[in-house]
Coordinates of C-alpha atoms in Angstrom, one line a residue:
X846 CA 4.4 20.8 12.7
X847 CA 8.3 19.5 11.0
X848 CA 7.2 15.9 13.3
X849 CA 4.2 15.8 11.2
X850 CA 6.0 16.1 8.6
X851 CA 8.8 13.8 8.9
X852 CA 6.4 10.8 10.2
X853 CA 4.7 11.0 7.2
X854 CA 7.7 11.0 4.6
X855 CA 9.4 7.8 7.0
X856 CA 5.1 5.8 5.2
X857 CA 6.7 7.2 1.3
X858 CA 10.1 5.9 2.4
X859 CA 8.3 2.3 2.2
X860 CA 9.8 3.1 -1.0
X861 CA 13.1 3.7 0.1
X862 CA 13.8 0.7 1.2
X863 CA 12.7 1.6 4.9
X864 CA 10.3 0.1 7.5
X865 CA 7.0 1.7 6.7
X866 CA 6.4 3.2 9.4
X867 CA 2.3 2.9 8.5
X868 CA -0.8 2.5 11.8
X869 CA -1.6 -1.2 12.3
X870 CA -4.6 -2.8 14.9
X871 CA -1.9 -6.1 14.5
X872 CA -0.8 -7.3 18.5
X873 CA 2.1 -9.0 17.8
X874 CA 3.7 -8.2 14.5
X875 CA 6.7 -6.7 15.9
X876 CA 10.3 -5.4 13.2
X877 CA 12.7 -8.1 13.0
X878 CA 15.5 -8.4 16.0
X879 CA 18.5 -8.0 14.1
X880 CA 22.7 -7.1 15.9
X881 CA 23.6 -6.7 12.0
X882 CA 24.6 -3.8 11.2
X883 CA 25.7 -2.9 8.0
X884 CA 28.9 -0.8 8.8
X885 CA 30.6 -3.4 9.2
X886 CA 30.1 -5.0 6.5
X887 CA 30.1 -2.1 3.9
X888 CA 31.8 1.2 2.5
X889 CA 29.0 4.2 1.6
X890 CA 29.6 6.6 -0.5
X891 CA 28.0 9.8 -1.8
X892 CA 28.7 10.4 -5.6
X893 CA 26.8 13.5 -8.0
X894 CA 26.8 11.4 -11.7
X895 CA 26.2 13.8 -14.7
X896 CA 24.1 12.6 -17.9
X897 CA 24.2 13.4 -20.9
X898 CA 22.1 17.2 -20.6
X899 CA 24.8 18.1 -18.1
X900 CA 22.9 17.1 -15.0
X901 CA 24.4 15.5 -12.1
X902 CA 21.8 13.2 -9.7
X903 CA 22.7 13.1 -6.6
X904 CA 24.0 8.5 -5.9
X905 CA 24.9 7.4 -3.1
X906 CA 26.7 3.3 -3.4
X907 CA 26.9 0.7 -1.0
X908 CA 30.4 -1.8 -1.2
X909 CA 31.1 -4.6 0.1
X910 CA 34.3 -4.2 2.2
X911 CA 34.7 -8.4 1.5
X912 CA 36.9 -7.1 -1.7
X913 CA 38.0 -11.5 -1.7
X914 CA 35.1 -11.7 -5.0
X915 CA 33.4 -9.6 -7.3
X916 CA 29.4 -7.9 -6.9
X917 CA 27.4 -7.7 -8.3
X918 CA 25.3 -4.4 -9.0
X919 CA 22.0 -3.2 -8.4
X920 CA 20.3 -0.2 -8.0
X921 CA 17.2 1.7 -6.8
X922 CA 16.0 5.0 -8.6
X923 CA 13.5 7.2 -6.7
X924 CA 11.9 10.6 -5.5
X925 CA 11.8 10.4 -2.5
X926 CA 15.3 10.6 -1.5
X927 CA 17.9 8.6 -0.3
X928 CA 18.4 9.5 3.1
X929 CA 19.8 9.5 6.0
X930 CA 23.0 11.5 3.2
X931 CA 26.8 11.6 4.7
X932 CA 29.1 9.8 4.4
X933 CA 29.1 7.5 8.5
X934 CA 25.3 7.8 7.5
X935 CA 24.7 4.1 6.8
X936 CA 20.9 1.8 6.0
X937 CA 19.7 0.1 8.5
X938 CA 18.6 -2.4 5.5
X939 CA 20.7 -1.7 2.6
X940 CA 19.7 -4.2 -0.4
X941 CA 16.3 -5.1 -0.9
X942 CA 16.6 -7.8 1.9
X943 CA 18.3 -8.8 4.9
X944 CA 19.0 -12.2 3.0
X945 CA 21.0 -9.8 0.0
X946 CA 22.1 -7.3 2.5
X947 CA 23.8 -10.1 4.3
X948 CA 25.0 -12.0 1.0
X949 CA 26.7 -8.9 0.6
X950 CA 26.2 -7.4 -3.6
X951 CA 27.3 -3.5 -4.8
X952 CA 24.0 -1.6 -3.7
X953 CA 23.1 2.1 -5.6
X954 CA 20.2 4.3 -4.5
X955 CA 20.0 7.5 -6.6
X956 CA 17.4 10.4 -6.1
X957 CA 16.3 11.3 -9.4
X958 CA 16.5 14.5 -12.0
X959 CA 15.5 17.5 -10.0
X960 CA 14.1 15.5 -6.9
X961 CA 16.7 16.1 -3.2
X962 CA 19.8 16.5 -3.7
X963 CA 20.5 15.7 -7.5
X964 CA 20.0 18.6 -10.1
X965 CA 17.2 19.4 -12.6
X966 CA 13.3 19.9 -13.3
X967 CA 11.4 17.3 -11.7
X968 CA 9.0 16.2 -13.6
X969 CA 5.7 13.9 -12.7
X970 CA 5.6 10.5 -14.0
X971 CA 8.1 11.3 -16.8
X972 CA 7.7 11.3 -20.1
X973 CA 9.2 9.0 -21.9
X974 CA 11.2 10.1 -24.8
X975 CA 11.6 6.8 -27.8
X976 CA 14.0 8.0 -30.5
X977 CA 15.8 10.0 -28.4
X978 CA 17.1 13.5 -30.6
X979 CA 20.5 14.8 -28.9
X980 CA 20.2 16.6 -25.8
X981 CA 16.3 15.0 -25.4
X982 CA 16.8 12.6 -22.1
X983 CA 13.7 11.1 -19.6
X984 CA 13.9 8.7 -17.4
X985 CA 15.0 6.3 -19.6
X986 CA 18.5 8.0 -20.2
X987 CA 19.0 8.8 -16.9
X988 CA 19.3 4.6 -15.8
X989 CA 21.0 4.0 -19.2
X990 CA 23.9 7.1 -18.1
X991 CA 23.7 6.3 -14.2
X992 CA 24.4 2.3 -15.3
X993 CA 28.0 3.5 -18.0
X994 CA 28.8 5.8 -14.8
X995 CA 28.9 2.6 -13.2
X996 CA 30.6 0.1 -14.9
X997 CA 32.8 2.3 -15.8
X998 CA 34.1 4.0 -12.2
X999 CA 33.0 1.1 -9.5
X1000 CA 36.1 -1.0 -8.8
X1001 CA 34.8 -4.2 -8.1
X1002 CA 31.4 -5.9 -9.6
X1003 CA 30.9 -9.2 -12.1
X1004 CA 29.4 -6.8 -14.9
X1005 CA 25.8 -7.6 -14.1
X1006 CA 23.2 -4.9 -12.8
X1007 CA 19.5 -5.7 -11.5
X1008 CA 17.0 -2.7 -10.9
X1009 CA 14.0 -2.7 -8.3
X1010 CA 11.9 -1.2 -6.4
X1011 CA 8.6 -0.6 -4.5
X1012 CA 6.1 2.3 -5.4
X1013 CA 7.5 5.1 -7.1
X1014 CA 10.2 3.5 -7.8
X1015 CA 9.0 0.7 -9.0
X1016 CA 7.4 2.9 -11.5
X1017 CA 11.2 3.9 -12.2
X1018 CA 12.3 0.6 -12.3
X1019 CA 10.1 -0.7 -15.4
X1020 CA 11.4 2.7 -16.9
X1021 CA 14.1 0.7 -17.4
X1022 CA 14.2 -1.7 -19.6
X1023 CA 12.4 0.6 -21.9
X1024 CA 16.6 0.8 -24.2
X1025 CA 18.0 -1.2 -21.4
X1026 CA 21.9 -0.9 -20.8
X1027 CA 23.5 -4.0 -22.1
X1028 CA 25.2 -4.7 -18.4
X1029 CA 21.2 -4.6 -16.9
X1030 CA 20.2 -8.5 -16.2
X1031 CA 17.3 -8.6 -13.9
X1032 CA 15.1 -6.3 -12.6
X1033 CA 11.6 -6.2 -10.7
X1034 CA 9.1 -3.4 -10.9
X1035 CA 6.9 -4.0 -7.5
X1036 CA 4.1 -2.0 -7.0
X1037 CA 4.6 0.3 -9.9
X1038 CA 2.6 2.6 -10.8
X1039 CA 1.5 1.9 -14.1
X1040 CA -0.7 4.6 -15.2
X1041 CA -1.6 7.6 -12.5
X1042 CA -4.7 7.6 -14.3
X1043 CA -5.3 4.2 -13.0
X1044 CA -3.3 3.9 -10.5
X1045 CA -3.1 6.5 -7.2
X1046 CA -5.0 9.1 -8.1
X1047 CA -7.2 7.9 -10.0
X1048 CA -9.2 5.0 -10.8
X1049 CA -11.2 5.1 -13.9
X1050 CA -11.9 8.4 -14.2
X1051 CA -12.9 9.0 -11.1
X1052 CA -10.6 11.6 -8.5
X1053 CA -9.3 9.3 -6.0
X1054 CA -9.9 11.9 -2.9
X1055 CA -7.7 9.7 -0.4
X1056 CA -4.3 10.7 -2.0
X1057 CA -4.7 14.3 -1.8
X1058 CA -2.2 14.6 0.8
X1059 CA -0.1 12.8 -1.3
X1060 CA -0.2 15.7 -3.5
X1061 CA 1.7 18.0 -1.3
X1062 CA 4.5 15.3 -1.8
X1063 CA 5.2 15.3 -5.4
X1064 CA 3.1 19.2 -6.2
X1065 CA 6.6 21.5 -4.6
X1066 CA 9.6 22.6 -7.2
X1067 CA 12.6 23.3 -5.6
X1068 CA 15.4 25.0 -7.7
X1069 CA 18.7 23.3 -6.1
X1070 CA 19.9 20.1 -5.2
X1071 CA 18.5 19.5 -0.8
X1072 CA 18.7 17.2 2.4
X1073 CA 16.2 18.5 3.4
X1074 CA 12.5 18.7 3.0
X1075 CA 10.9 21.6 1.1
X1076 CA 7.3 21.5 1.5
X1077 CA 4.9 20.3 4.6
X1078 CA 2.1 19.3 4.4
X1079 CA -1.6 20.9 5.0
X1080 CA -2.5 21.7 8.6
X1081 CA -6.0 19.9 9.1
X1082 CA -7.1 20.5 12.4
X1083 CA -9.0 17.2 12.9
X1084 CA -8.1 13.0 12.9
X1085 CA -11.9 12.3 11.4
X1086 CA -11.3 12.3 7.9
X1087 CA -14.5 11.3 6.3
X1088 CA -16.0 14.5 8.2
X1089 CA -13.1 16.6 7.4
X1090 CA -13.5 15.8 3.1
X1091 CA -17.6 16.2 3.9
X1092 CA -17.8 19.4 5.8
X1093 CA -14.7 20.7 2.7
X1094 CA -17.5 20.8 0.7
X1095 CA -16.4 20.7 -3.5
X1096 CA -13.1 20.3 -4.7
X1097 CA -12.3 23.4 -5.2
X1098 CA -12.7 25.2 -2.2
X1099 CA -9.6 22.9 -0.8
X1100 CA -8.0 25.3 -3.0
X1101 CA -7.5 26.6 0.0
X1102 CA -4.7 24.3 0.8
X1103 CA -2.0 23.6 -2.1
X1104 CA -1.7 27.3 -4.1
X1105 CA -0.8 28.0 -7.6
X1106 CA 3.1 26.7 -6.9
X1107 CA 1.3 23.1 -6.6
X1108 CA 2.0 21.8 -9.2
X1109 CA 0.9 18.5 -9.3
X1110 CA -2.3 19.8 -8.1
X1111 CA -2.5 22.3 -10.8
X1112 CA -2.6 19.7 -13.9
X1113 CA -4.7 17.8 -11.8
X1114 CA -7.9 20.4 -11.7
X1115 CA -7.1 20.6 -15.5
X1116 CA -6.5 17.9 -16.4
X1117 CA -9.7 15.6 -15.3
X1118 CA -10.6 13.5 -18.1
X1119 CA -7.4 10.7 -19.6
X1120 CA -6.5 13.8 -22.3
X1121 CA -3.6 13.4 -23.9
X1122 CA -0.9 14.9 -20.8
X1123 CA -2.0 11.7 -19.4
X1124 CA -1.8 9.3 -22.1
X1125 CA 1.3 10.5 -22.3
X1126 CA 3.0 9.2 -19.5
X1127 CA 1.6 5.7 -18.9
X1128 CA 4.5 3.1 -19.3
X1129 CA 2.2 0.4 -19.5
X1130 CA 1.5 1.0 -23.9
X1131 CA 6.2 0.5 -24.4
X1132 CA 6.6 -2.1 -22.7
X1133 CA 6.9 -4.3 -25.8
X1134 CA 10.3 -6.3 -27.2
X1135 CA 11.7 -6.1 -23.3
X1136 CA 15.4 -7.6 -23.0
X1137 CA 15.7 -8.1 -19.2
X1138 CA 14.2 -10.6 -17.6
X1139 CA 11.5 -9.0 -15.7
X1140 CA 9.6 -10.4 -12.1
X1141 CA 6.8 -8.0 -10.9
X1142 CA 6.0 -8.0 -7.3
X1143 CA 2.8 -7.5 -6.4
X1144 CA 0.3 -7.3 -3.9
X1145 CA -3.2 -8.8 -4.1
X1146 CA -4.6 -5.9 -1.9
X1147 CA -2.5 -3.0 -3.2
X1148 CA -5.1 -0.1 -2.7
X1149 CA -2.4 2.3 -4.3
X1150 CA -0.9 0.0 -7.4
X1151 CA -2.3 -2.5 -7.9
X1152 CA -3.3 -2.3 -11.9
X1153 CA 0.3 -0.9 -12.8
X1154 CA 2.3 -4.6 -11.0
X1155 CA -0.6 -6.6 -13.3
X1156 CA -0.3 -4.8 -16.5
X1157 CA 2.8 -4.4 -16.4
X1158 CA 3.7 -8.1 -16.1
X1159 CA 1.0 -8.5 -18.8
X1160 CA 1.5 -6.2 -21.3
X1161 CA 5.9 -8.1 -20.9
X1162 CA 3.9 -11.4 -21.0
X1163 CA 2.0 -10.8 -24.5
X1164 CA 4.6 -7.8 -26.6
X1165 CA 8.4 -9.6 -25.2
X1166 CA 9.7 -12.8 -25.1
X1167 CA 12.2 -12.0 -22.1
X1168 CA 11.8 -14.4 -18.9
X1169 CA 8.9 -12.9 -17.1
X1170 CA 7.2 -13.7 -14.0
X1171 CA 5.2 -12.7 -11.7
X1172 CA 4.6 -13.1 -8.0
X1173 CA 1.5 -11.3 -6.1
X1174 CA 0.7 -12.1 -2.1
X1175 CA -1.0 -10.8 0.4
X1176 CA 0.1 -7.5 1.5
X1177 CA -0.7 -4.3 1.1
X1178 CA 1.7 -1.8 -0.3
X1179 CA 4.5 -2.3 -0.3
X1180 CA 3.9 -5.0 2.5
X1181 CA 6.5 -8.3 1.4
X1182 CA 9.5 -5.6 2.1
X1183 CA 8.8 -5.8 6.0
X1184 CA 10.4 -8.4 8.7
X1185 CA 6.8 -8.9 10.3
X1186 CA 5.5 -12.2 12.0
X1187 CA 1.8 -12.4 11.7
X1188 CA 1.1 -11.0 7.8
X1189 CA -2.2 -9.8 8.3
X1190 CA -5.0 -7.1 6.5
X1191 CA -6.7 -5.1 9.1
X1192 CA -8.7 -7.9 10.8
X1193 CA -7.6 -10.9 8.3
X1194 CA -4.7 -13.0 9.2
X1195 CA -3.4 -15.0 6.1
X1196 CA 0.2 -16.4 8.0
X1197 CA 3.5 -16.9 9.2
X1198 CA 6.8 -15.2 7.8
X1199 CA 4.7 -15.2 4.0
X1200 CA 7.4 -11.4 3.6
X1201 CA 9.8 -12.9 5.0
X1202 CA 9.8 -16.5 2.8
X1203 CA 8.9 -14.7 -0.7
X1204 CA 12.1 -12.4 0.7
X1205 CA 15.2 -15.5 0.1
X1206 CA 12.7 -18.2 -1.5
X1207 CA 12.0 -15.8 -4.1
X1208 CA 13.4 -12.2 -4.6
X1209 CA 16.7 -13.2 -3.3
X1210 CA 16.8 -16.8 -5.8
X1211 CA 15.7 -14.2 -8.9
X1212 CA 18.5 -11.9 -8.5
X1213 CA 21.3 -14.1 -7.7
X1214 CA 20.4 -16.3 -10.6
X1215 CA 20.8 -13.5 -13.3
X1216 CA 23.0 -11.3 -11.2
X1217 CA 25.8 -13.9 -10.3
X1218 CA 25.3 -16.6 -12.5
X1219 CA 23.9 -19.0 -10.4
X1220 CA 23.5 -22.2 -13.2
X1221 CA 21.1 -24.3 -14.1
X1222 CA 17.4 -23.2 -14.0
X1223 CA 15.8 -19.8 -11.5
X1224 CA 13.9 -23.1 -9.7
X1225 CA 10.0 -20.4 -10.0
X1226 CA 7.1 -20.6 -12.4
X1227 CA 5.7 -17.8 -14.4
X1228 CA 4.0 -17.0 -11.5
X1229 CA 3.9 -17.8 -8.1
X1230 CA 0.4 -16.5 -6.1
X1231 CA -1.3 -16.7 -3.3
X1232 CA -4.8 -17.8 -2.3
X1233 CA -6.5 -15.3 -0.4
X1234 CA -8.7 -17.0 0.6
X1235 CA -7.8 -20.9 1.3
X1236 CA -4.1 -18.4 2.4
X1237 CA -1.3 -21.2 0.8
X1238 CA 1.0 -20.2 -2.1
X1239 CA 0.1 -22.5 -5.6
X1240 CA 2.5 -21.3 -9.0
X1241 CA 1.4 -21.4 -12.2
X1242 CA 2.6 -21.7 -15.3
X1243 CA 0.4 -18.6 -16.7
X1244 CA -0.9 -16.1 -14.6
X1245 CA -4.3 -16.3 -15.4
X1246 CA -4.0 -19.9 -14.7
X1247 CA -4.4 -22.4 -18.2
X1248 CA -6.7 -24.1 -16.4
X1249 CA -10.3 -21.4 -15.9
X1250 CA -13.4 -21.1 -17.6
X1251 CA -15.8 -17.7 -17.3
X1252 CA -18.4 -17.7 -15.2
X1253 CA -22.2 -15.3 -15.5
X1254 CA -24.2 -14.2 -12.7
X1255 CA -26.8 -12.7 -12.4
X1256 CA -28.3 -9.9 -10.6
X1257 CA -31.7 -11.3 -8.8
X1258 CA -34.6 -10.1 -7.6
X1259 CA -34.6 -11.0 -3.3
X1260 CA -30.7 -9.5 -3.0
X1261 CA -29.7 -13.4 -4.9
X1262 CA -26.8 -13.7 -7.1
X1263 CA -27.1 -16.5 -9.0
X1264 CA -26.8 -18.2 -12.2
X1265 CA -28.2 -16.4 -15.3
X1266 CA -31.9 -17.2 -13.8
X1267 CA -35.2 -16.4 -16.8
X1268 CA -34.9 -13.1 -17.9
X1269 CA -37.1 -10.4 -15.9
X1270 CA -36.8 -6.3 -15.8
X1271 CA -36.8 -5.5 -12.6
X1272 CA -34.6 -3.7 -10.7
X1273 CA -33.6 -2.0 -7.4
X1274 CA -32.9 1.3 -6.9
X1275 CA -31.9 3.6 -3.9
X1276 CA -31.4 7.6 -3.2
X1277 CA -27.7 8.7 -3.6
X1278 CA -27.4 11.5 -1.4
X1279 CA -23.6 13.4 -1.9
X1280 CA -24.4 15.4 2.1
X1281 CA -24.8 11.1 3.8
X1282 CA -22.4 9.3 1.2
X1283 CA -21.3 5.7 2.5
X1284 CA -18.1 5.7 4.0
X1285 CA -14.7 3.2 3.0
X1286 CA -14.1 2.7 6.2
X1287 CA -15.2 2.4 9.5
X1288 CA -12.7 3.7 11.6
X1289 CA -12.6 6.9 12.2
X1290 CA -8.6 7.9 11.4
X1291 CA -6.7 9.8 9.4
X1292 CA -4.8 8.6 7.6
X1293 CA -2.5 9.6 4.6
X1294 CA -2.5 6.8 2.4
X1295 CA -5.9 4.0 2.8
X1296 CA -4.7 0.3 3.1
X1297 CA -6.4 -1.7 5.6
X1298 CA -9.9 -0.8 4.5
X1299 CA -9.4 -4.1 1.2
X1300 CA -10.2 -6.2 3.7
X1301 CA -12.2 -4.6 6.1
X1302 CA -15.7 -6.3 7.3
X1303 CA -19.4 -4.7 4.5
X1304 CA -21.0 -4.8 6.8
X1305 CA -22.0 -1.1 8.3
X1306 CA -21.7 -1.4 3.9
X1307 CA -24.6 -3.9 3.9
X1308 CA -26.9 -1.7 6.1
X1309 CA -28.2 1.4 4.0
X1310 CA -30.3 1.4 2.1
X1311 CA -28.1 3.5 -0.2
X1312 CA -25.6 -0.5 -1.0
X1313 CA -27.4 -2.5 -3.2
X1314 CA -26.7 -6.4 -2.1
X1315 CA -26.9 -10.0 -3.5
X1316 CA -24.7 -13.5 -2.9
X1317 CA -25.5 -17.1 -3.1
X1318 CA -26.9 -19.4 -0.6
X1319 CA -23.5 -20.8 1.3
X1320 CA -21.4 -23.1 -1.4
X1321 CA -21.4 -26.2 -1.0
X1322 CA -18.6 -26.9 -2.1
X1323 CA -15.3 -24.5 -2.6
X1324 CA -15.4 -22.0 -5.7
X1325 CA -11.7 -20.0 -6.9
X1326 CA -12.1 -17.4 -8.7
X1327 CA -8.7 -16.7 -10.3
X1328 CA -8.4 -14.4 -12.5
X1329 CA -10.4 -10.5 -13.0
X1330 CA -14.0 -9.8 -12.5
X1331 CA -16.9 -8.1 -15.5
X1332 CA -19.1 -6.2 -13.9
X1333 CA -21.9 -5.4 -17.3
X1334 CA -24.4 -4.0 -15.1
X1335 CA -28.1 -2.2 -16.2
X1336 CA -28.8 1.3 -14.6
X1337 CA -30.0 4.8 -14.7
X1338 CA -30.2 7.7 -12.8
X1339 CA -32.7 10.6 -12.1
X1340 CA -29.9 12.8 -12.4
X1341 CA -27.2 13.3 -15.5
X1342 CA -23.8 12.6 -14.0
X1343 CA -23.0 8.8 -11.7
X1344 CA -19.5 6.8 -10.5
X1345 CA -20.6 2.9 -9.8
X1346 CA -19.1 1.1 -7.7
X1347 CA -19.0 -3.0 -7.5
X1348 CA -17.2 -5.1 -4.6
X1349 CA -16.7 -9.1 -4.6
X1350 CA -16.8 -10.0 -0.2
X1351 CA -16.0 -13.3 1.2
X1352 CA -19.2 -13.4 4.2
X1353 CA -18.0 -16.1 6.5
X1354 CA -20.1 -18.4 8.3
X1355 CA -21.7 -17.5 11.8
X1356 CA -19.3 -19.4 13.9
X1357 CA -15.9 -18.4 12.5
X1358 CA -13.6 -18.2 14.8
X1359 CA -11.7 -14.4 16.1
X1360 CA -8.0 -13.4 15.0
X1361 CA -4.9 -12.4 17.3
X1362 CA -6.4 -8.6 14.8
X1363 CA -9.6 -8.8 15.3
X1364 CA -10.8 -5.2 16.6
X1365 CA -12.2 -5.7 19.7
X1366 CA -15.6 -4.3 18.7
X1367 CA -16.0 -6.6 16.0
X1368 CA -16.0 -10.9 15.6
X1369 CA -15.2 -13.1 12.4
X1370 CA -18.6 -14.3 12.7
X1371 CA -20.3 -13.6 9.3
X1372 CA -17.5 -10.8 8.8
X1373 CA -18.6 -9.4 5.5
X1374 CA -13.8 -9.3 3.7
X1375 CA -14.1 -7.2 0.9
X1376 CA -11.7 -9.5 -2.5
X1377 CA -12.0 -6.9 -4.5
X1378 CA -14.1 -3.2 -5.2
X1379 CA -13.7 -0.5 -7.7
X1380 CA -15.6 2.5 -9.5
X1381 CA -16.0 3.5 -12.4
X1382 CA -17.1 7.6 -13.1
X1383 CA -20.3 7.3 -15.3
X1384 CA -19.5 9.3 -17.1
X1385 CA -16.4 7.7 -18.4
X1386 CA -18.5 4.7 -19.3
X1387 CA -18.2 4.7 -23.1
X1388 CA -14.2 6.5 -23.1
X1389 CA -11.6 7.7 -20.5
X1390 CA -10.8 10.7 -23.0
X1391 CA -14.6 12.4 -23.8
X1392 CA -17.2 12.3 -21.6
X1393 CA -20.4 12.4 -21.4
X1394 CA -23.8 12.6 -19.2
X1395 CA -26.8 9.9 -18.8
X1396 CA -30.1 10.4 -20.1
X1397 CA -32.2 10.9 -17.2
X1398 CA -34.2 7.6 -16.5
X1399 CA -32.4 5.9 -19.7
X1400 CA -31.3 2.6 -19.2
X1401 CA -27.3 2.2 -20.0
X1402 CA -24.8 -0.1 -19.9
X1403 CA -21.5 0.5 -17.5
X1404 CA -19.4 -1.7 -17.0
X1405 CA -17.2 -1.6 -14.0
X1406 CA -13.6 -3.7 -14.5
X1407 CA -12.7 -4.7 -11.5
X1408 CA -8.7 -6.4 -11.2
X1409 CA -7.6 -10.2 -10.6
X1410 CA -8.7 -11.9 -7.3
X1411 CA -6.8 -14.8 -6.2
X1412 CA -9.2 -16.1 -3.8
X1413 CA -11.2 -19.7 -2.5
X1414 CA -14.0 -19.2 -1.5
X1415 CA -15.0 -22.1 1.2
X1416 CA -17.5 -24.8 1.6
X1417 CA -20.1 -22.7 4.1
X1418 CA -19.1 -18.8 2.9
X1419 CA -20.9 -16.9 1.0
X1420 CA -20.1 -15.1 -1.7
X1421 CA -22.1 -11.3 -2.2
X1422 CA -21.7 -9.2 -4.5
X1423 CA -22.1 -4.4 -3.6
X1424 CA -23.0 -2.6 -5.8
X1425 CA -23.1 1.6 -4.7
X1426 CA -22.6 5.0 -6.0
X1427 CA -19.9 6.3 -2.9
X1428 CA -17.0 5.4 -1.8
X1429 CA -16.7 8.5 0.5
X1430 CA -13.4 9.9 1.0
X1431 CA -11.9 7.9 -1.1
X1432 CA -13.3 8.1 -3.5
X1433 CA -14.2 11.6 -4.3
X1434 CA -18.3 13.0 -3.9
X1435 CA -19.4 13.0 -8.2
X1436 CA -22.1 15.4 -8.2
X1437 CA -24.6 13.4 -10.1
X1438 CA -25.8 16.6 -12.2
X1439 CA -23.2 16.2 -14.7
X1440 CA -20.4 19.9 -15.8
X1441 CA -17.5 19.2 -17.3
X1442 CA -15.1 19.1 -14.0
X1443 CA -16.0 17.9 -10.5
X1444 CA -12.5 19.8 -10.2
X1445 CA -14.5 22.8 -11.0
X1446 CA -18.0 21.9 -10.0
X1447 CA -20.5 24.2 -7.7
X1448 CA -22.1 23.5 -4.8
X1449 CA -25.2 23.8 -6.2
X1450 CA -24.3 21.3 -8.9
X1451 CA -24.2 18.5 -6.4
X1452 CA -27.7 17.0 -6.3
X1453 CA -29.6 13.9 -4.5
X1454 CA -30.8 11.7 -7.6
X1455 CA -32.3 7.9 -7.5
X1456 CA -30.2 5.0 -9.1
X1457 CA -32.2 1.7 -10.4
X1458 CA -29.9 -0.9 -11.3
X1459 CA -31.7 -4.3 -13.5
X1460 CA -31.7 -7.5 -13.2
X1461 CA -30.7 -8.0 -17.1
X1462 CA -27.0 -6.7 -14.5
X1463 CA -24.4 -9.3 -14.5
X1464 CA -21.6 -10.7 -13.3
X1465 CA -18.8 -12.1 -14.8
X1466 CA -16.4 -14.2 -12.5
X1467 CA -13.3 -16.1 -13.7
X1468 CA -13.0 -19.2 -12.1
X1469 CA -10.3 -21.8 -11.4
X1470 CA -11.6 -25.0 -12.9
X1471 CA -11.2 -28.2 -10.3

């Protein structure tokens, strides 16, 4: 059991600067071998830093042994542990990347309030408090107090501080921008959580069942500092994730795994809607008048946090006048911190040394400019983005690019996707059976959090009767999508609730060659690569805070906003759209009978229903002009 806990914890610790442990089909992706030993070049010190309310936070400081020059301080605050603990135990990677580690910085890691070896009470996505009164604290004040202590007590620094972090530490990085300390000069939120109702555990109101096991990490409280795990993961007794959750039935049956002592599980169940509880925990709405330089980083195939980076960058850009840039690459969650030769997501290969290029030519350059006082301009563009179809980096002076246009396609008869034709009142229908939901992947496995499926082959779904397919003819010229996608669905259902899931697919030509990463049972000829997908829990079609049932048989408008893409559909490829109502167990099963709280749905609430998608439905793409 302890071994299982350690392995699962290691996956999470990609956010703390470690290399994530993640199953892969890659045959050549091995870690770079480097004889550099951090203990030869850095001194390590472990201290506790007092906050304004007296709570002490465990902090690890790595300082270069070479004291012939002054260094900036770069910090990462984490709920996932500063391990390894002990003054003689060193991380394998200190700093955001290996180049920065070798160049030298004073590197600080901190266990946030209530986690691991720090004191205090943990609050998952702790709400920001503007205009704090005496005695009030949040993550912004903890960050400020930490920086204040560091610049007054750490030797040999140059007065400049930077902050970075991936995933949840990315959220804490964003948090550092609020009420920022004057010494804070550069911040890089990477895959930052922006709002738990749209990142990680929910997508547009739908509960992401695939993250259920992570509830163990965030839900159990501790009452004193510790260097050992105080939580454990449920023993499931199977490697078949789909069958486990199907057999489990309604969400209420999962209570036997998480009891009342799992605070986060209780919060999820008690707050199914976007109420005040969730709204206060969002950080996006507070991003205005930001002063430090910001470089937000994300992966186009990040199943966990895609909403966060795009909206973090967008809101700062709209409401601040600081230096603000975005980097989006062909990565899953945190891939840019890894040291692999071939960059692939699942079966799809994107190129060599992509993360290394980012680390050495983008990330290091950003921090060095603002923290080490390198003169001139950064030399970086406003937007450094990777075209996942053309498989090359592009630069723009804004994101989305200015030279785009909106183009609308309609869902037509005979599975056609094309320019708006003569309007005809027709529809396609399918039966959605909660007992036979559409899988989100063909793979039989039990994953901690899903990654590979973001580029998975969708032929298995296209061939199911409960998935509608619309596609173009083979393209005569390349077509580049660069920005958001909006599906304006006209639908009806025989029930009173339903989920609506839209997927955008790149259909490869029949003669496309295989990659090294292609799974043995697959061929890349006619591969249906998922480029983007999103769900809308139908009850929230008008308001995330005020759910409402469908009227059976009544034609209803449901808009599904898909996150941005940057993808070129090459000549000879086809652009395809799939529409379905289940994507299991990535998303929990909608009973299709309206109940006030799906976490409390009974077995009899889950009913087979017939859904219709009308040919008045439209898909609005953002196209890059040639």
